[in-house]
């Protein structure tokens, strides 16, 4: 099989809550005549994003073409999970025209690119492009990028501080690996915020990478699909904080799954999640909640203190179970304290 027959793969990366799933939903609704397959990787044992995408399945991307790996980073479990999953997608009765991979918000994309060099799949797939999403509002506010002056001041005051925070390293590794950077939440950032985000990101880049603004995942799919980057052959041009390491770990982050009783006041739940962000430095909360007297389940997604919720579909015959995934840096996870705030 020559290179012209390779299935193109788009890797979509980005920090927690940057809008990866929203973008993929838009691509699914506007596939440009392509039959899609999707691989979703989440951090933690409870998958939410895969369930959201499966609810959008159609003829161009049927449910069987959407595969979720919700327990373990695919770039850490290449032989056990990633390679067999890719092979299964390529072996579907109707071969997909394009595969989209949504990495977890904590994933480092470069180790994943190296997996495409494995002999079992190298001749059959190619990385069409790496798309990095950056929350423009957050980046403009300096929440996921290093403040060089502040770090220098800390170094001067405390010689033991000699590295960047884990969050900044993850963010930088994602944008340094990208062929295209999408500045999400453009409506929240505004023109001034977008300009500030571009300045912050440009300062980290070692090569020219296009940056485009995006709101609610809406962007012309022709901009995303068909980049022909062959990124697996261009790894050396994508520097990383973890170059030279055989593997990487996610020990800086931890996740807990919280079971909740039926909620009577969704606004109180929102207030509790905001409190977790402000008082316990919780990075991300997502899951489904059963609300009393409501036949539809409530989808909850939070990035820091920014909480969004919507009724996404009826419970039907499914058990009315309320579960939230809570993610934070390892030192900030106190399960008992989280349960107390959420009333679990």
Short mmCIF file of C-alpha atoms in Angstrom, two decimals:
data_model
loop_
_atom_site.label_atom_id
_atom_site.label_comp_id
_atom_site.label_asym_id
_atom_site.label_seq_id
_atom_site.Cartn_x
_atom_site.Cartn_y
_atom_site.Cartn_z
CA UNK A 1 0.00 0.00 0.00
CA UNK A 2 1.61 3.29 -1.02
CA UNK A 3 1.42 6.63 0.80
CA UNK A 4 -1.55 7.75 -1.29
CA UNK A 5 -3.64 5.02 0.34
CA UNK A 6 -2.81 5.96 3.91
CA UNK A 7 -5.71 6.96 6.12
CA UNK A 8 -5.15 10.53 7.36
CA UNK A 9 -5.36 11.08 11.11
CA UNK A 10 -5.97 14.43 12.77
CA UNK A 11 -4.79 14.76 16.37
CA UNK A 12 -6.74 17.35 18.36
CA UNK A 13 -5.03 18.42 21.55
CA UNK A 14 -5.56 21.22 23.99
CA UNK A 15 -5.76 21.99 27.66
CA UNK A 16 -8.65 20.91 29.87
CA UNK A 17 -11.89 22.47 28.67
CA UNK A 18 -10.43 24.22 25.64
CA UNK A 19 -13.29 22.99 23.44
CA UNK A 20 -11.95 19.85 21.74
CA UNK A 21 -15.21 17.91 21.93
CA UNK A 22 -17.21 20.90 20.69
CA UNK A 23 -14.91 21.19 17.67
CA UNK A 24 -15.24 17.49 16.87
CA UNK A 25 -19.03 17.72 17.06
CA UNK A 26 -18.85 20.48 14.45
CA UNK A 27 -16.61 18.34 12.23
CA UNK A 28 -19.03 15.42 12.58
CA UNK A 29 -21.90 17.65 11.48
CA UNK A 30 -19.87 19.00 8.54
CA UNK A 31 -17.66 16.11 7.35
CA UNK A 32 -17.15 17.41 3.79
CA UNK A 33 -18.28 14.08 2.35
CA UNK A 34 -15.78 12.11 4.45
CA UNK A 35 -16.63 9.03 6.51
CA UNK A 36 -15.11 9.73 9.92
CA UNK A 37 -13.89 7.56 12.77
CA UNK A 38 -13.12 9.04 16.16
CA UNK A 39 -10.89 7.93 19.02
CA UNK A 40 -11.48 9.72 22.32
CA UNK A 41 -8.97 9.48 25.16
CA UNK A 42 -9.93 10.82 28.58
CA UNK A 43 -8.02 11.20 31.83
CA UNK A 44 -9.80 9.12 34.45
CA UNK A 45 -12.11 6.13 34.42
CA UNK A 46 -15.42 7.86 33.69
CA UNK A 47 -15.84 8.87 30.06
CA UNK A 48 -17.95 11.93 29.30
CA UNK A 49 -16.68 13.25 25.97
CA UNK A 50 -17.13 9.91 24.20
CA UNK A 51 -20.72 9.74 25.36
CA UNK A 52 -21.34 13.26 24.06
CA UNK A 53 -19.91 12.38 20.64
CA UNK A 54 -21.83 9.12 20.39
CA UNK A 55 -25.03 11.09 20.85
CA UNK A 56 -24.09 12.94 17.62
CA UNK A 57 -23.45 9.80 15.57
CA UNK A 58 -24.89 9.66 12.05
CA UNK A 59 -24.32 7.94 8.71
CA UNK A 60 -21.00 9.73 8.18
CA UNK A 61 -19.76 8.72 11.63
CA UNK A 62 -21.83 5.84 13.06
CA UNK A 63 -21.60 4.81 16.71
CA UNK A 64 -19.30 1.88 15.90
CA UNK A 65 -16.79 4.38 14.48
CA UNK A 66 -16.48 6.18 17.83
CA UNK A 67 -14.11 4.46 20.25
CA UNK A 68 -13.40 5.66 23.77
CA UNK A 69 -10.32 4.90 25.85
CA UNK A 70 -11.24 6.35 29.23
CA UNK A 71 -8.64 4.76 31.50
CA UNK A 72 -5.06 5.58 30.64
CA UNK A 73 -3.20 7.96 28.36
CA UNK A 74 -2.92 6.47 24.87
CA UNK A 75 0.63 7.78 24.48
CA UNK A 76 1.58 5.76 27.59
CA UNK A 77 -0.17 2.54 26.52
CA UNK A 78 0.74 2.36 22.84
CA UNK A 79 1.09 -1.38 22.43
CA UNK A 80 -1.77 -2.32 24.77
CA UNK A 81 -4.43 0.16 23.69
CA UNK A 82 -3.54 2.61 20.93
CA UNK A 83 -2.21 0.30 18.22
CA UNK A 84 -5.01 -2.32 18.58
CA UNK A 85 -7.65 0.44 18.58
CA UNK A 86 -6.25 2.06 15.41
CA UNK A 87 -6.06 -1.35 13.75
CA UNK A 88 -9.70 -2.04 14.71
CA UNK A 89 -10.80 1.28 13.18
CA UNK A 90 -8.93 0.53 9.97
CA UNK A 91 -10.55 -2.90 9.85
CA UNK A 92 -14.14 -1.63 10.01
CA UNK A 93 -16.40 -3.09 7.30
CA UNK A 94 -16.51 0.33 5.66
CA UNK A 95 -13.06 1.86 5.92
CA UNK A 96 -13.05 5.42 7.34
CA UNK A 97 -11.78 8.22 5.13
CA UNK A 98 -10.36 10.14 8.07
CA UNK A 99 -9.63 9.36 11.75
CA UNK A 100 -9.84 12.04 14.42
CA UNK A 101 -8.11 11.55 17.76
CA UNK A 102 -9.16 13.67 20.73
CA UNK A 103 -6.39 13.48 23.32
CA UNK A 104 -7.01 14.02 27.00
CA UNK A 105 -6.42 17.54 28.25
CA UNK A 106 -3.33 16.32 30.08
CA UNK A 107 -1.74 14.49 27.15
CA UNK A 108 1.59 15.37 25.60
CA UNK A 109 1.08 15.06 21.82
CA UNK A 110 4.69 14.36 20.81
CA UNK A 111 4.90 10.86 22.35
CA UNK A 112 1.68 10.05 20.53
CA UNK A 113 3.20 11.13 17.20
CA UNK A 114 6.09 8.75 17.82
CA UNK A 115 3.58 5.90 18.04
CA UNK A 116 2.71 6.43 14.37
CA UNK A 117 6.18 5.16 13.52
CA UNK A 118 5.30 1.68 14.75
CA UNK A 119 5.74 -0.86 11.92
CA UNK A 120 2.25 -2.30 12.44
CA UNK A 121 0.56 0.90 11.33
CA UNK A 122 3.16 3.20 9.74
CA UNK A 123 2.47 2.09 6.17
CA UNK A 124 -1.29 2.48 6.56
CA UNK A 125 -1.88 5.80 8.33
CA UNK A 126 -0.36 9.28 8.43
CA UNK A 127 -0.80 12.24 10.77
CA UNK A 128 -2.63 14.75 8.59
CA UNK A 129 -2.11 17.41 11.23
CA UNK A 130 -1.93 18.28 14.93
CA UNK A 131 -4.54 20.85 15.96
CA UNK A 132 -3.95 22.56 19.33
CA UNK A 133 -6.80 24.40 20.98
CA UNK A 134 -5.97 27.22 23.37
CA UNK A 135 -8.60 28.91 25.51
CA UNK A 136 -8.01 32.50 24.40
CA UNK A 137 -9.64 34.06 27.44
CA UNK A 138 -7.57 31.94 29.85
CA UNK A 139 -4.31 32.43 27.98
CA UNK A 140 -4.85 36.18 27.84
CA UNK A 141 -5.33 36.16 31.61
CA UNK A 142 -2.06 34.25 32.06
CA UNK A 143 -3.59 31.18 33.64
CA UNK A 144 -2.02 28.52 31.40
CA UNK A 145 1.19 30.18 30.30
CA UNK A 146 4.28 31.06 32.33
CA UNK A 147 4.86 34.60 33.55
CA UNK A 148 8.60 34.90 32.98
CA UNK A 149 9.02 37.93 35.24
CA UNK A 150 7.17 36.23 38.08
CA UNK A 151 9.17 33.02 37.69
CA UNK A 152 12.43 34.98 37.71
CA UNK A 153 11.32 36.79 40.86
CA UNK A 154 10.48 33.49 42.53
CA UNK A 155 13.84 32.05 41.53
CA UNK A 156 15.58 35.03 43.09
CA UNK A 157 13.62 34.61 46.32
CA UNK A 158 13.80 30.79 46.45
CA UNK A 159 16.70 28.96 44.79
CA UNK A 160 14.79 25.65 44.99
CA UNK A 161 12.38 26.80 42.26
CA UNK A 162 14.09 25.80 39.02
CA UNK A 163 11.28 24.61 36.77
CA UNK A 164 7.97 25.70 35.34
CA UNK A 165 4.69 24.51 36.70
CA UNK A 166 3.32 21.26 35.24
CA UNK A 167 0.40 23.15 33.69
CA UNK A 168 2.63 25.48 31.72
CA UNK A 169 4.72 22.57 30.44
CA UNK A 170 1.66 20.69 29.20
CA UNK A 171 0.32 23.83 27.52
CA UNK A 172 3.63 24.63 25.83
CA UNK A 173 4.21 21.06 24.64
CA UNK A 174 0.78 21.10 23.02
CA UNK A 175 1.27 24.32 21.07
CA UNK A 176 4.88 23.47 20.14
CA UNK A 177 3.67 20.27 18.48
CA UNK A 178 0.86 21.93 16.51
CA UNK A 179 0.42 22.51 12.80
CA UNK A 180 -2.52 24.82 13.54
CA UNK A 181 -3.54 26.63 16.74
CA UNK A 182 -7.18 27.46 17.31
CA UNK A 183 -7.93 30.22 19.80
CA UNK A 184 -11.20 29.02 21.30
CA UNK A 185 -13.72 31.03 23.36
CA UNK A 186 -13.03 33.98 21.05
CA UNK A 187 -16.37 35.53 22.00
CA UNK A 188 -15.40 35.55 25.67
CA UNK A 189 -11.88 36.83 25.01
CA UNK A 190 -12.84 39.71 22.71
CA UNK A 191 -10.43 41.36 20.30
CA UNK A 192 -8.12 42.56 23.08
CA UNK A 193 -8.01 39.10 24.65
CA UNK A 194 -7.32 37.43 21.30
CA UNK A 195 -4.47 39.84 20.64
CA UNK A 196 -3.01 39.17 24.09
CA UNK A 197 -3.31 35.39 23.62
CA UNK A 198 -1.51 35.60 20.28
CA UNK A 199 1.36 37.49 21.90
CA UNK A 200 1.69 34.91 24.70
CA UNK A 201 1.61 31.93 22.34
CA UNK A 202 3.89 33.49 19.72
CA UNK A 203 6.53 34.02 22.41
CA UNK A 204 6.66 30.25 22.98
CA UNK A 205 6.69 29.10 19.35
CA UNK A 206 9.91 28.06 17.65
CA UNK A 207 8.42 28.03 14.15
CA UNK A 208 5.61 29.79 12.34
CA UNK A 209 2.23 28.22 13.14
CA UNK A 210 -1.09 29.70 11.95
CA UNK A 211 -3.46 30.88 14.69
CA UNK A 212 -7.19 31.24 14.05
CA UNK A 213 -9.98 32.45 16.34
CA UNK A 214 -12.96 30.16 16.96
CA UNK A 215 -16.22 30.35 18.89
CA UNK A 216 -18.31 27.31 19.92
CA UNK A 217 -16.18 25.00 17.76
CA UNK A 218 -17.37 26.57 14.51
CA UNK A 219 -14.71 26.77 11.82
CA UNK A 220 -14.53 25.68 8.19
CA UNK A 221 -13.68 21.94 8.27
CA UNK A 222 -11.51 22.44 5.19
CA UNK A 223 -9.14 24.35 7.46
CA UNK A 224 -8.85 21.35 9.80
CA UNK A 225 -8.98 18.30 7.55
CA UNK A 226 -6.50 17.87 4.70
CA UNK A 227 -3.38 19.62 6.04
CA UNK A 228 -1.17 16.79 4.70
CA UNK A 229 1.42 17.58 7.36
CA UNK A 230 2.80 14.02 7.71
CA UNK A 231 3.68 15.08 11.25
CA UNK A 232 5.19 11.69 12.09
CA UNK A 233 8.02 12.54 9.69
CA UNK A 234 8.54 15.99 11.20
CA UNK A 235 8.95 15.19 14.89
CA UNK A 236 12.36 16.86 15.22
CA UNK A 237 10.83 20.24 14.38
CA UNK A 238 8.42 19.93 17.32
CA UNK A 239 10.42 20.56 20.53
CA UNK A 240 9.14 19.44 23.91
CA UNK A 241 10.03 19.88 27.57
CA UNK A 242 10.22 16.10 27.72
CA UNK A 243 12.64 15.50 24.84
CA UNK A 244 15.17 12.85 25.76
CA UNK A 245 12.80 11.09 28.15
CA UNK A 246 11.71 7.57 27.27
CA UNK A 247 8.22 8.19 28.56
CA UNK A 248 6.22 10.61 30.63
CA UNK A 249 3.96 10.40 33.63
CA UNK A 250 0.81 12.16 34.78
CA UNK A 251 1.67 12.00 38.47
CA UNK A 252 1.29 15.79 38.68
CA UNK A 253 -2.47 15.33 38.16
CA UNK A 254 -5.12 13.26 39.83
CA UNK A 255 -8.79 12.56 39.25
CA UNK A 256 -11.68 11.40 41.41
CA UNK A 257 -15.20 10.35 40.43
CA UNK A 258 -17.90 11.70 42.73
CA UNK A 259 -21.34 10.03 42.93
CA UNK A 260 -24.09 12.48 43.83
CA UNK A 261 -27.69 12.09 44.93
CA UNK A 262 -30.41 13.58 42.76
CA UNK A 263 -29.93 17.33 42.55
CA UNK A 264 -32.83 19.62 43.48
CA UNK A 265 -31.07 22.94 42.78
CA UNK A 266 -28.71 23.03 39.76
CA UNK A 267 -27.68 26.60 40.62
CA UNK A 268 -26.47 25.43 44.01
CA UNK A 269 -24.39 22.76 42.28
CA UNK A 270 -22.88 25.43 40.02
CA UNK A 271 -22.02 27.53 43.08
CA UNK A 272 -20.37 24.50 44.71
CA UNK A 273 -18.22 23.84 41.63
CA UNK A 274 -17.14 27.50 41.56
CA UNK A 275 -16.23 27.16 45.24
CA UNK A 276 -14.08 24.11 44.43
CA UNK A 277 -12.19 26.10 41.81
CA UNK A 278 -11.61 29.06 44.09
CA UNK A 279 -10.88 27.24 47.33
CA UNK A 280 -9.33 23.93 46.24
CA UNK A 281 -7.74 24.86 42.90
CA UNK A 282 -9.85 22.31 40.99
CA UNK A 283 -9.04 22.53 37.27
CA UNK A 284 -11.88 20.65 35.62
CA UNK A 285 -15.25 19.16 36.50
CA UNK A 286 -17.43 17.27 34.05
CA UNK A 287 -20.19 14.71 34.15
CA UNK A 288 -23.94 14.05 34.10
CA UNK A 289 -26.40 14.87 36.84
CA UNK A 290 -29.95 13.76 37.56
CA UNK A 291 -32.16 16.72 38.49
CA UNK A 292 -35.33 16.10 40.47
CA UNK A 293 -38.51 16.16 38.37
CA UNK A 294 -36.51 16.52 35.14
CA UNK A 295 -36.72 13.69 32.56
CA UNK A 296 -33.49 14.85 30.85
CA UNK A 297 -29.98 14.51 32.22
CA UNK A 298 -27.94 17.63 32.95
CA UNK A 299 -24.52 17.75 31.29
CA UNK A 300 -22.10 19.73 33.49
CA UNK A 301 -18.72 20.97 32.27
CA UNK A 302 -16.48 23.37 34.18
CA UNK A 303 -13.07 24.87 33.56
CA UNK A 304 -11.93 26.45 36.78
CA UNK A 305 -14.70 28.75 37.96
CA UNK A 306 -16.38 28.87 34.54
CA UNK A 307 -19.30 26.43 34.64
CA UNK A 308 -21.59 25.48 31.77
CA UNK A 309 -24.53 23.12 31.94
CA UNK A 310 -27.30 21.99 29.62
CA UNK A 311 -29.91 19.25 29.41
CA UNK A 312 -28.52 17.04 26.66
CA UNK A 313 -30.86 14.05 26.35
CA UNK A 314 -33.61 12.09 28.17
CA UNK A 315 -32.53 9.47 30.69
CA UNK A 316 -34.93 7.01 29.07
CA UNK A 317 -34.29 3.53 30.43
CA UNK A 318 -30.79 4.44 31.64
CA UNK A 319 -30.22 4.57 35.43
CA UNK A 320 -30.53 8.13 36.79
CA UNK A 321 -26.97 8.23 38.10
CA UNK A 322 -25.21 11.50 38.94
CA UNK A 323 -21.43 11.33 38.54
CA UNK A 324 -18.86 14.08 38.23
CA UNK A 325 -15.19 13.71 37.30
CA UNK A 326 -12.99 16.15 39.22
CA UNK A 327 -9.42 16.83 38.00
CA UNK A 328 -6.68 18.85 39.69
CA UNK A 329 -2.99 18.80 40.32
CA UNK A 330 -2.12 15.89 42.59
CA UNK A 331 -1.48 17.98 45.70
CA UNK A 332 -4.84 19.72 45.35
CA UNK A 333 -7.03 16.60 45.33
CA UNK A 334 -8.68 16.13 48.73
CA UNK A 335 -11.53 13.72 48.05
CA UNK A 336 -13.19 14.21 51.43
CA UNK A 337 -13.15 17.99 51.06
CA UNK A 338 -14.48 17.76 47.49
CA UNK A 339 -17.33 15.50 48.61
CA UNK A 340 -18.17 17.87 51.43
CA UNK A 341 -18.48 20.85 49.08
CA UNK A 342 -20.55 18.90 46.53
CA UNK A 343 -22.76 17.36 49.20
CA UNK A 344 -21.85 13.81 48.17
#
